[in-house]
Coordinates of C-alpha atoms and ligand atoms in Angstrom, one line a residue:
M1 CA 70.8 49.9 111.5
T2 CA 73.4 51.3 113.5
Q3 CA 73.1 55.0 115.6
R4 CA 75.0 58.1 115.6
L5 CA 75.9 58.6 119.7
Q6 CA 76.6 62.1 120.6
G7 CA 79.1 62.5 122.8
L8 CA 77.8 64.4 126.3
M9 CA 80.6 67.7 126.6
Q10 CA 79.7 71.7 126.2
D11 CA 80.7 71.2 122.7
D12 CA 79.1 74.8 122.4
F13 CA 81.2 76.6 123.9
A14 CA 82.6 79.2 121.6
L15 CA 86.3 79.6 120.6
T16 CA 86.6 82.9 120.8
L17 CA 89.1 85.8 121.7
N18 CA 87.4 87.0 124.7
H19 CA 87.8 83.9 126.0
I20 CA 91.6 84.8 125.7
R21 CA 91.0 88.3 126.7
R22 CA 88.7 87.3 130.0
R23 CA 91.7 84.8 130.9
M24 CA 94.8 87.7 130.8
R25 CA 93.1 89.3 133.4
S26 CA 92.1 86.0 135.5
C27 CA 95.2 84.0 135.2
S28 CA 98.1 86.3 134.3
P29 CA 96.9 89.2 136.0
E30 CA 101.0 90.0 136.3
A31 CA 102.5 89.2 133.2
K32 CA 103.5 92.5 131.2
V33 CA 103.9 94.1 127.9
V34 CA 106.8 95.5 127.1
T35 CA 106.7 98.8 124.4
L36 CA 110.4 100.3 123.2
A37 CA 108.4 104.0 122.9
Q38 CA 111.6 105.8 122.5
P39 CA 114.9 104.2 121.6
D40 CA 115.8 104.6 125.5
V41 CA 112.3 104.8 127.0
V42 CA 110.4 101.3 127.6
E43 CA 106.7 101.6 128.5
R44 CA 105.3 99.1 130.7
A45 CA 101.9 98.0 131.4
T46 CA 100.7 94.6 133.6
F47 CA 97.7 92.4 131.6
T48 CA 95.4 94.0 134.4
E49 CA 96.5 97.5 133.7
V50 CA 96.0 96.3 129.9
S51 CA 92.9 94.9 130.0
E52 CA 91.1 97.8 131.8
R53 CA 92.6 99.9 128.8
I54 CA 90.9 96.8 126.7
D55 CA 87.7 97.5 128.0
R56 CA 87.9 101.2 127.6
L57 CA 88.4 100.8 124.1
A58 CA 86.2 98.4 123.5
R59 CA 83.3 101.4 124.8
A60 CA 85.1 103.8 122.6
L61 CA 84.6 101.6 120.0
R62 CA 81.2 101.1 120.5
G63 CA 80.7 105.4 121.3
L64 CA 81.7 105.7 117.3
G65 CA 79.1 103.2 116.5
V66 CA 81.0 100.2 115.5
E67 CA 79.0 97.6 114.7
Q68 CA 79.9 93.9 114.3
G69 CA 81.5 93.1 111.1
D70 CA 82.6 96.2 110.3
R71 CA 86.4 96.3 109.3
I72 CA 88.6 98.4 111.5
G73 CA 91.8 99.1 109.7
T74 CA 95.3 99.5 112.2
F75 CA 98.4 101.3 110.4
A76 CA 100.9 101.2 113.3
W77 CA 104.1 99.2 114.1
N78 CA 104.6 96.4 117.0
N79 CA 103.5 98.3 120.4
Q80 CA 101.2 98.4 123.1
R81 CA 98.5 100.0 122.0
H82 CA 98.0 97.9 119.0
F83 CA 97.8 95.1 120.9
E84 CA 95.0 96.4 122.5
L85 CA 92.6 96.7 119.3
Y86 CA 94.2 92.7 119.0
F87 CA 92.1 91.7 121.9
A88 CA 89.0 94.9 121.7
V89 CA 88.0 95.1 117.7
P90 CA 86.9 91.4 117.5
C91 CA 85.8 91.1 120.8
V92 CA 83.1 93.8 120.0
G93 CA 82.6 91.9 117.0
A94 CA 84.1 93.9 114.5
V95 CA 87.1 92.9 112.2
L96 CA 90.7 94.1 113.3
H97 CA 92.4 94.8 109.5
T98 CA 95.8 94.8 110.3
L99 CA 97.4 97.6 107.1
N100 CA 100.7 96.5 106.4
I101 CA 102.5 100.1 106.2
R102 CA 105.3 99.3 103.7
L103 CA 102.8 98.0 101.3
F104 CA 103.0 100.2 98.0
E105 CA 100.9 103.5 97.8
E106 CA 97.9 101.8 95.3
Q107 CA 97.8 98.4 97.1
L108 CA 97.4 100.6 100.5
T109 CA 94.5 102.5 98.6
Y110 CA 93.0 98.9 96.6
I111 CA 93.3 97.0 99.8
V112 CA 91.1 99.8 102.6
N113 CA 89.1 100.2 99.8
H114 CA 88.5 96.5 99.3
A115 CA 87.7 95.8 102.7
E116 CA 85.7 98.7 103.2
D117 CA 87.5 100.0 106.4
R118 CA 85.3 102.4 108.4
V119 CA 87.6 103.8 111.0
I120 CA 91.5 104.0 110.9
F121 CA 93.9 103.5 114.2
V122 CA 97.0 105.0 112.9
D123 CA 100.1 105.8 115.3
A124 CA 101.7 109.1 114.7
S125 CA 104.7 108.3 113.9
L126 CA 102.9 107.4 110.7
V127 CA 100.5 110.2 110.5
P128 CA 102.7 111.6 107.2
V129 CA 102.8 108.1 105.0
L130 CA 98.6 107.7 106.0
E131 CA 97.9 111.2 105.6
K132 CA 99.3 111.6 101.2
L133 CA 96.6 108.4 100.6
A134 CA 93.5 109.2 103.0
P135 CA 91.9 111.3 99.9
S136 CA 92.1 108.4 98.1
F137 CA 89.9 106.1 100.9
D138 CA 86.5 105.6 99.8
S139 CA 85.2 104.2 103.4
V140 CA 86.5 105.9 106.4
A141 CA 84.6 107.6 108.8
Q142 CA 87.0 107.8 111.0
Y143 CA 90.8 108.6 111.9
V144 CA 92.0 107.8 115.6
V145 CA 96.1 108.7 116.5
M146 CA 97.8 106.6 118.8
G147 CA 100.7 108.8 120.9
D148 CA 102.4 112.1 120.7
G149 CA 101.6 114.0 117.6
G150 CA 99.4 115.7 115.9
A151 CA 96.8 114.4 112.9
G152 CA 98.4 116.5 110.2
S153 CA 95.5 117.1 107.7
L154 CA 94.0 113.4 108.3
P155 CA 89.7 114.5 108.2
N156 CA 87.5 113.8 111.7
A157 CA 90.6 113.0 113.6
L158 CA 90.8 111.3 117.5
N159 CA 93.2 111.0 120.0
Y160 CA 93.5 107.5 121.4
E161 CA 94.1 109.0 125.1
D162 CA 91.3 111.3 124.8
L163 CA 89.1 108.2 123.8
L164 CA 90.0 105.9 126.0
D165 CA 89.4 108.6 128.9
Q166 CA 86.1 109.8 127.6
A167 CA 85.4 106.4 127.7
G168 CA 85.5 105.5 131.4
P169 CA 86.7 102.7 133.8
G170 CA 84.9 99.3 134.2
E171 CA 84.6 96.5 132.5
F172 CA 82.2 96.3 129.1
D173 CA 79.7 94.5 128.8
Y174 CA 80.8 92.2 125.4
P175 CA 78.5 90.4 123.8
E176 CA 78.2 86.5 122.3
L177 CA 79.9 85.7 120.1
D178 CA 79.8 83.0 116.9
E179 CA 83.4 81.4 117.0
R180 CA 82.9 81.1 113.3
Q181 CA 82.8 85.1 113.0
A182 CA 85.8 87.1 111.1
A183 CA 87.7 88.2 113.9
A184 CA 90.9 89.9 112.1
L185 CA 91.7 90.3 107.9
C186 CA 94.9 90.5 106.7
Y187 CA 96.1 91.0 102.9
T188 CA 98.8 88.6 101.6
S189 CA 101.4 90.9 99.9
G190 CA 100.0 90.0 96.1
T191 CA 103.4 89.6 94.0
T192 CA 101.1 89.0 91.1
G193 CA 97.5 90.8 91.0
N194 CA 96.2 92.4 93.5
P195 CA 96.7 91.8 97.5
K196 CA 94.1 89.0 98.4
G197 CA 92.5 88.5 101.9
V198 CA 92.8 86.5 104.6
L199 CA 90.1 86.5 106.5
Y200 CA 90.5 84.5 110.6
S201 CA 87.6 83.6 112.5
H202 CA 87.8 83.3 115.9
R203 CA 87.8 79.6 116.7
S204 CA 90.9 79.7 114.2
I205 CA 92.9 82.3 116.1
S206 CA 92.0 80.8 119.0
L207 CA 93.2 76.7 118.3
H208 CA 96.2 78.2 116.4
S209 CA 97.1 80.5 119.3
T210 CA 96.6 77.4 121.4
A211 CA 98.9 75.7 119.1
T212 CA 101.8 78.5 119.7
L213 CA 101.6 76.3 123.3
I214 CA 102.9 73.2 122.2
R215 CA 106.4 72.7 122.9
D216 CA 106.9 70.8 119.4
G217 CA 106.0 73.8 118.4
L218 CA 106.9 77.0 119.4
G219 CA 107.2 75.8 122.8
L220 CA 105.3 79.1 124.0
C221 CA 104.4 79.2 128.3
R222 CA 104.4 81.6 131.3
E223 CA 108.0 81.4 131.9
D224 CA 108.4 83.0 128.6
S225 CA 109.4 86.3 127.5
V226 CA 107.8 87.0 124.1
L227 CA 110.3 89.6 121.7
A228 CA 107.6 90.1 118.5
V229 CA 109.4 91.5 116.2
V230 CA 108.3 90.3 113.2
P231 CA 105.2 92.3 112.3
M232 CA 101.7 93.0 114.0
F233 CA 100.3 93.9 110.2
H234 CA 101.7 90.3 108.8
A235 CA 99.8 86.8 109.7
N236 CA 98.7 88.6 113.7
A237 CA 102.9 88.5 114.2
W238 CA 102.6 84.6 113.9
G239 CA 100.4 84.1 116.6
L240 CA 102.4 85.6 119.0
P241 CA 100.4 88.4 120.6
H242 CA 97.9 86.3 120.8
G243 CA 99.7 83.0 122.1
A244 CA 101.5 85.4 125.1
A245 CA 98.1 86.6 126.1
M246 CA 96.8 83.0 126.3
A247 CA 100.3 81.0 128.3
G248 CA 100.6 84.8 130.0
A249 CA 104.1 85.1 129.3
D250 CA 105.6 88.4 128.8
L251 CA 105.3 90.1 125.7
I252 CA 108.1 93.1 124.0
L253 CA 107.4 94.8 121.0
P254 CA 110.1 97.1 119.9
D255 CA 107.9 99.6 118.2
R256 CA 109.7 101.3 115.4
F257 CA 113.2 100.4 116.7
L258 CA 114.4 97.0 114.0
A259 CA 117.4 97.9 112.9
A260 CA 120.7 95.2 115.0
E261 CA 121.4 98.2 117.6
P262 CA 118.0 98.9 118.9
L263 CA 117.0 95.3 119.6
A264 CA 120.1 94.1 120.6
G265 CA 119.9 96.9 123.5
L266 CA 116.1 95.5 124.1
I267 CA 117.5 91.9 124.4
E268 CA 120.2 92.4 126.6
A269 CA 117.5 95.3 129.1
E270 CA 114.7 92.8 129.1
R271 CA 116.0 88.9 128.3
P272 CA 113.6 87.2 126.0
T273 CA 113.2 83.9 125.6
L274 CA 111.8 83.8 122.5
M275 CA 112.2 85.9 119.6
G276 CA 110.2 85.6 116.2
C277 CA 111.7 87.0 112.9
V278 CA 112.8 86.5 109.6
P279 CA 116.1 85.6 108.5
T280 CA 117.4 89.2 107.1
I281 CA 117.0 90.5 110.6
F282 CA 118.6 88.1 112.3
A283 CA 121.6 88.0 110.0
D284 CA 121.8 91.5 110.5
L285 CA 122.0 91.1 114.4
L286 CA 123.8 88.2 114.0
R287 CA 126.5 90.9 112.1
Y288 CA 126.1 93.1 115.0
A289 CA 126.6 90.5 117.7
D290 CA 130.1 89.3 116.0
E291 CA 131.2 93.2 116.3
H292 CA 130.3 93.5 119.7
P293 CA 131.3 90.6 121.4
D294 CA 130.2 92.4 124.9
V295 CA 127.1 92.0 123.5
D296 CA 124.8 89.5 125.7
L297 CA 121.7 88.0 123.5
S298 CA 122.1 84.8 125.2
S299 CA 118.6 85.0 126.6
L300 CA 117.3 84.0 123.6
S301 CA 117.2 80.0 123.8
N302 CA 113.8 79.5 121.8
A303 CA 114.1 82.1 119.2
T304 CA 111.8 81.3 115.9
C305 CA 112.7 82.3 112.4
G306 CA 110.9 81.5 109.9
G307 CA 109.0 83.5 106.6
S308 CA 111.5 82.5 104.6
A309 CA 113.9 79.6 104.4
V310 CA 116.4 79.9 107.5
P311 CA 120.4 78.6 106.7
R312 CA 122.0 76.8 108.2
Q313 CA 124.5 78.5 109.0
L314 CA 123.0 81.3 110.6
M315 CA 121.5 79.1 113.2
K316 CA 124.8 76.9 113.6
D317 CA 126.0 80.9 114.0
F318 CA 124.3 82.2 116.5
E319 CA 124.1 78.7 118.6
E320 CA 128.1 78.2 119.3
R321 CA 128.7 81.6 118.8
H322 CA 126.3 83.9 121.1
D323 CA 124.4 80.7 122.6
V324 CA 121.4 81.2 120.4
R325 CA 119.3 78.8 119.7
I326 CA 117.0 79.5 116.7
F327 CA 114.3 76.7 115.2
Q328 CA 112.3 77.3 112.0
A329 CA 108.7 77.9 111.3
W330 CA 106.7 77.6 107.5
G331 CA 103.4 78.9 106.9
M332 CA 102.0 81.6 105.4
T333 CA 99.1 83.9 105.7
E334 CA 96.8 81.9 105.0
T335 CA 98.3 79.0 107.4
S336 CA 97.7 81.6 109.9
P337 CA 100.4 81.3 109.7
V338 CA 102.1 78.7 111.3
A339 CA 102.0 75.0 109.7
T340 CA 105.0 73.3 110.9
F341 CA 107.7 73.3 113.1
S342 CA 111.1 72.5 113.0
R343 CA 112.2 70.7 116.6
P344 CA 114.5 68.0 115.8
Q345 CA 114.8 65.3 118.6
E346 CA 117.4 67.0 120.7
G347 CA 120.8 64.7 121.3
E348 CA 123.9 65.2 119.6
H349 CA 124.5 68.2 117.4
G350 CA 125.7 66.0 114.4
D351 CA 124.6 66.2 110.5
T352 CA 120.5 64.5 111.1
Y353 CA 120.6 66.9 113.6
W354 CA 122.0 70.4 111.9
N355 CA 119.7 68.6 108.4
D356 CA 117.3 68.4 110.1
R357 CA 117.1 72.2 112.0
A358 CA 117.6 73.0 107.8
K359 CA 114.2 72.1 106.6
Q360 CA 110.7 73.3 107.9
G361 CA 109.6 70.8 110.1
R362 CA 106.5 68.5 110.2
P363 CA 103.0 69.9 110.4
L364 CA 101.3 71.0 113.7
P365 CA 98.6 69.0 115.1
W366 CA 95.2 69.5 113.2
V367 CA 97.7 70.4 110.3
E368 CA 97.6 67.7 107.2
L369 CA 100.1 67.8 104.4
R370 CA 100.3 66.5 100.9
L371 CA 102.5 66.4 98.2
I372 CA 101.3 67.0 94.8
D373 CA 103.3 66.5 91.5
D374 CA 102.1 68.5 87.9
G375 CA 99.5 65.3 86.5
G376 CA 97.8 66.2 90.4
G377 CA 98.9 62.9 91.7
E378 CA 100.2 62.5 95.6
V379 CA 104.0 62.1 96.1
A380 CA 105.7 60.0 98.4
W381 CA 107.6 60.7 101.8
D382 CA 110.3 59.3 100.6
G383 CA 112.6 62.5 101.5
E384 CA 113.4 62.9 98.0
S385 CA 110.6 63.3 95.2
T386 CA 109.5 66.7 95.5
G387 CA 105.7 68.1 94.7
E388 CA 103.6 71.2 96.0
I389 CA 102.7 71.4 99.8
E390 CA 98.8 71.5 99.7
V391 CA 97.7 72.0 103.6
R392 CA 93.8 71.8 105.1
G393 CA 93.2 72.4 109.1
P394 CA 90.9 74.3 111.0
W395 CA 93.4 77.2 110.7
I396 CA 93.9 77.4 107.2
A397 CA 91.9 79.5 104.8
S398 CA 89.9 78.5 102.7
G399 CA 88.8 81.2 100.2
Y400 CA 90.0 85.2 100.1
F401 CA 87.7 87.5 101.2
R402 CA 85.0 88.7 98.9
E403 CA 86.7 86.8 95.9
L404 CA 84.2 84.2 95.0
D405 CA 85.9 82.8 92.7
G406 CA 89.0 81.9 94.5
G407 CA 90.7 80.7 92.2
E408 CA 93.5 77.6 91.4
Q409 CA 94.5 77.8 94.8
F410 CA 92.2 75.9 96.4
D411 CA 91.4 72.8 96.2
A412 CA 88.5 70.6 97.0
G413 CA 89.3 71.3 101.1
W414 CA 93.0 71.8 100.3
L415 CA 95.1 74.8 99.9
R416 CA 97.7 75.2 97.6
T417 CA 101.1 76.9 98.8
G418 CA 102.7 77.2 95.6
D419 CA 105.5 75.7 98.4
I420 CA 107.8 73.0 96.5
A421 CA 108.9 70.5 99.1
A422 CA 109.8 66.9 99.7
V423 CA 108.8 65.0 103.1
D424 CA 110.7 62.5 104.7
E425 CA 109.8 59.1 106.3
K426 CA 109.5 61.1 109.7
G427 CA 107.4 63.9 108.4
F428 CA 109.6 66.7 108.2
V429 CA 109.4 68.6 105.4
R430 CA 111.9 70.2 103.3
I431 CA 111.4 73.3 101.4
T432 CA 113.1 73.7 97.9
D433 CA 111.6 76.3 95.9
R434 CA 108.5 78.3 95.6
A435 CA 107.1 77.0 92.3
K436 CA 107.5 80.4 90.9
D437 CA 111.5 80.6 91.3
V438 CA 112.4 76.9 90.5
I439 CA 115.1 77.1 87.9
K440 CA 114.3 74.7 85.6
S441 CA 117.9 73.2 83.6
G442 CA 118.8 70.6 81.3
G443 CA 115.0 69.2 82.1
E444 CA 115.6 69.1 85.6
W445 CA 115.3 71.1 88.7
I446 CA 117.7 73.3 90.3
S447 CA 116.9 74.8 93.9
S448 CA 117.4 78.2 94.9
V449 CA 116.3 78.1 98.0
E450 CA 119.3 75.1 98.7
L451 CA 122.4 76.9 96.9
E452 CA 121.2 80.3 98.3
N453 CA 121.9 77.8 102.1
E454 CA 125.3 76.8 101.0
L455 CA 126.4 80.0 99.9
M456 CA 125.6 82.0 101.9
S457 CA 127.3 79.5 104.8
H458 CA 130.5 81.0 102.9
P459 CA 132.4 83.3 105.9
D460 CA 132.4 85.8 103.1
V461 CA 129.1 86.3 101.7
V462 CA 126.6 88.3 103.4
E463 CA 123.2 87.6 101.3
A464 CA 122.8 85.2 98.4
A465 CA 119.4 85.1 96.1
V466 CA 119.9 83.0 92.7
I467 CA 117.4 83.4 90.1
A468 CA 116.9 81.7 87.4
K469 CA 118.2 83.1 83.9
P470 CA 117.2 82.1 80.4
D471 CA 119.7 80.1 78.8
E472 CA 119.5 78.8 75.2
R473 CA 121.4 75.1 75.3
W474 CA 119.6 74.4 79.2
S475 CA 116.2 76.5 79.2
E476 CA 117.2 77.9 82.4
R477 CA 120.6 78.4 84.3
P478 CA 121.0 79.6 87.8
L479 CA 122.5 83.5 89.0
C480 CA 124.0 84.1 92.0
C481 CA 123.1 87.3 93.8
V482 CA 125.6 88.2 96.0
V483 CA 126.3 90.6 99.0
L484 CA 129.9 89.8 100.1
R485 CA 130.5 91.3 103.3
E486 CA 132.9 94.5 103.6
Q487 CA 136.0 94.3 101.8
A488 CA 136.1 90.7 100.9
D489 CA 138.2 89.8 97.9
T490 CA 136.0 86.6 97.7
N491 CA 135.2 86.2 93.7
A492 CA 133.2 84.0 91.9
E493 CA 135.8 81.4 91.4
D494 CA 136.0 80.8 95.3
L495 CA 132.3 80.7 95.5
V496 CA 132.4 77.6 93.1
E497 CA 134.7 76.2 94.8
H498 CA 133.1 76.4 98.0
L499 CA 130.0 75.5 96.4
R500 CA 131.9 71.9 95.1
G501 CA 130.9 68.9 97.0
R502 CA 128.1 70.3 98.2
V503 CA 125.9 70.3 95.9
A504 CA 125.0 68.3 92.6
K505 CA 127.7 69.2 89.9
W506 CA 125.8 70.2 87.6
W507 CA 124.3 72.8 89.7
L508 CA 127.1 74.5 90.2
P509 CA 126.3 78.1 88.8
D510 CA 128.1 79.6 86.2
E511 CA 127.1 83.6 86.6
F512 CA 127.7 85.6 89.6
A513 CA 126.4 89.4 90.0
F514 CA 127.6 91.1 93.1
V515 CA 125.4 93.3 94.5
S516 CA 125.8 95.7 97.2
E517 CA 122.2 94.8 99.0
I518 CA 119.9 92.1 97.8
P519 CA 116.1 94.1 97.3
K520 CA 113.1 92.9 99.9
T521 CA 109.5 92.5 99.8
S522 CA 107.4 94.8 102.6
V523 CA 108.0 91.9 105.0
G524 CA 111.4 91.3 104.3
K525 CA 112.2 88.4 102.5
F526 CA 114.6 88.1 99.4
D527 CA 112.1 90.1 96.3
K528 CA 113.2 87.9 93.6
K529 CA 110.8 89.3 91.3
V530 CA 112.8 92.7 91.4
L531 CA 115.9 91.0 90.9
R532 CA 113.8 89.2 87.6
G533 CA 113.1 92.6 86.3
R534 CA 116.2 93.7 87.0
L535 CA 117.5 91.3 85.2
A536 CA 115.5 91.5 82.5
D537 CA 115.9 95.4 82.0
G538 CA 119.8 94.3 81.6
A539 CA 120.2 96.4 84.9
L540 CA 122.2 93.6 87.4
E541 CA 125.5 95.2 87.4
G542 CA 128.5 93.5 88.0
R543 CA 128.1 90.0 86.2
V544 CA 131.4 87.8 86.0
Q545 CA 130.9 85.1 83.4
L546 CA 133.2 82.2 84.1
S547 CA 135.1 80.4 81.1
Ligands
ADP1 P1 104.5 86.6 100.9 O1 103.7 85.6 99.8 O2 104.4 88.0 100.7 O3 105.9 86.0 101.0 P2 103.8 85.5 103.7 O4 104.3 86.1 104.8 O5 102.3 84.6 103.3 O6 103.6 85.9 101.5 O7 104.7 84.3 102.6 C1 104.2 82.3 102.8 C2 105.4 82.5 102.0 O8 107.2 82.6 102.8 C3 105.7 80.7 101.8 O9 104.4 80.1 100.5 C4 106.6 80.4 101.3 O10 107.3 80.4 100.3 C5 107.5 81.2 102.4 N1 108.5 81.0 103.4 C6 107.8 81.1 104.9 N2 108.1 80.3 105.7 C7 109.3 80.2 104.8 C8 110.8 78.9 105.3 N3 110.7 78.4 107.0 N4 111.2 78.6 104.6 C9 111.2 78.7 103.2 N5 110.0 79.6 102.6 C10 108.9 79.9 103.7

């Protein structure tokens, strides 16, 4: 009988956030966290200064009676204090629960009570929102207000800076942690039913942070300056704060100033190399940059976009007109979130190159991916055949917090993502739709993502979201909801002409609704659920029926 031979490495060295915390101080003392505190006020702190405050905060948490495993809520924008909580809370063994400030009131009440948050740290600017909800929270014993402003009617409220002052200086004696213990909790927005809690471990965050440094992924390194626009309450801001801390890169945080103008100002002033945000914010920024040709955004040589499909034209326009390079990532809250990244081989920027850039990319190392068809069989990676993406790996969720019956999303060690895609022979994933957005016409699928992508390549189209409209003959047909540039006189026929030759003939839509805005979800994605609701209520106005 053969016997296994054990390796002789330090396999019990725990992968915890304490390593990243120590590394900030020891390897990158001069790196900075920069916060846009007011439109004209920028606050800066070195990693050394931030680390000292993390120590104070850890001590303060102990003083508040926070124990290992306790859930500590944050209700905050992207700023330095939120970053301090990102480390102090998990490093004392508690769990950082980032509350999505844009959820509906009932959902916020649900997740705070479901998580049993003990303490909530809230930005002063958000106190008015939280005040209204506080009476509905069952478990919160303490509020801590961050920044300038009062606590309003929040009961048992302390001030963050007072807490740190009282905690006093000096290194904190952090407890030994198990790498598998929970570090952070983030609820998915819950398109159906109640939000579901994704519970990240120290190990999953540590490994995902390491993967943000891979050159074929986000490629974060010490020379970078990272502008994290994606909210810190959404899937750990895609791992950018942890990644910057690990790499020793500067981290720039825009707080609540997310409109194109202050963002452009921040980019000009701070010259970030990397920025992460959803396509809608990049699209706003592009419009702003086009209207203000003096604005220089060219420091962004390695921007990351994801959260929904990134229109090819958006990437091309940014690159050709403003020297900004955007790469696409795909993932979800359940995947920590980055699972694939599209960084095609450099070379001539021809059609193949741009087609690959418009895809969602290859799985990162440690992420395994397969496509499953309706019958449960595996779909070949031929670039054409589609199926639902399933993934597995060390930073992929295996279940939801306190939902013993994780249900149909978990399939014997694989996570079912609900995204439909094709994968080509090189391993490049191309998402064609979310399962629930697919348009089934005459027994065949029409990709809403592809139609949107092509519509948004028309110079007069600002936004386009395509939904299925029930149809007697075909069962469903695409209805294109389109936002046109101001004063544009493009009509439905023009758009059909634009699509002709770019998509299959039977995909050509026969109905358009010209709207002033596409409704967005709490994290800035097109909200097709709202559009479908409006369609069902007969409230989708401005319909044009082509003959
Ligand atoms: P929500 O379900 O609230 O949108 P997530 O933020 O976790 O929550 O969203 C994950 C989903 O976003 C994915 O399942 C996918 O449908 C979509 N998505 C994310 N990145 C991309 C991308 N690059 N291209 C297409 N879809 C994307």
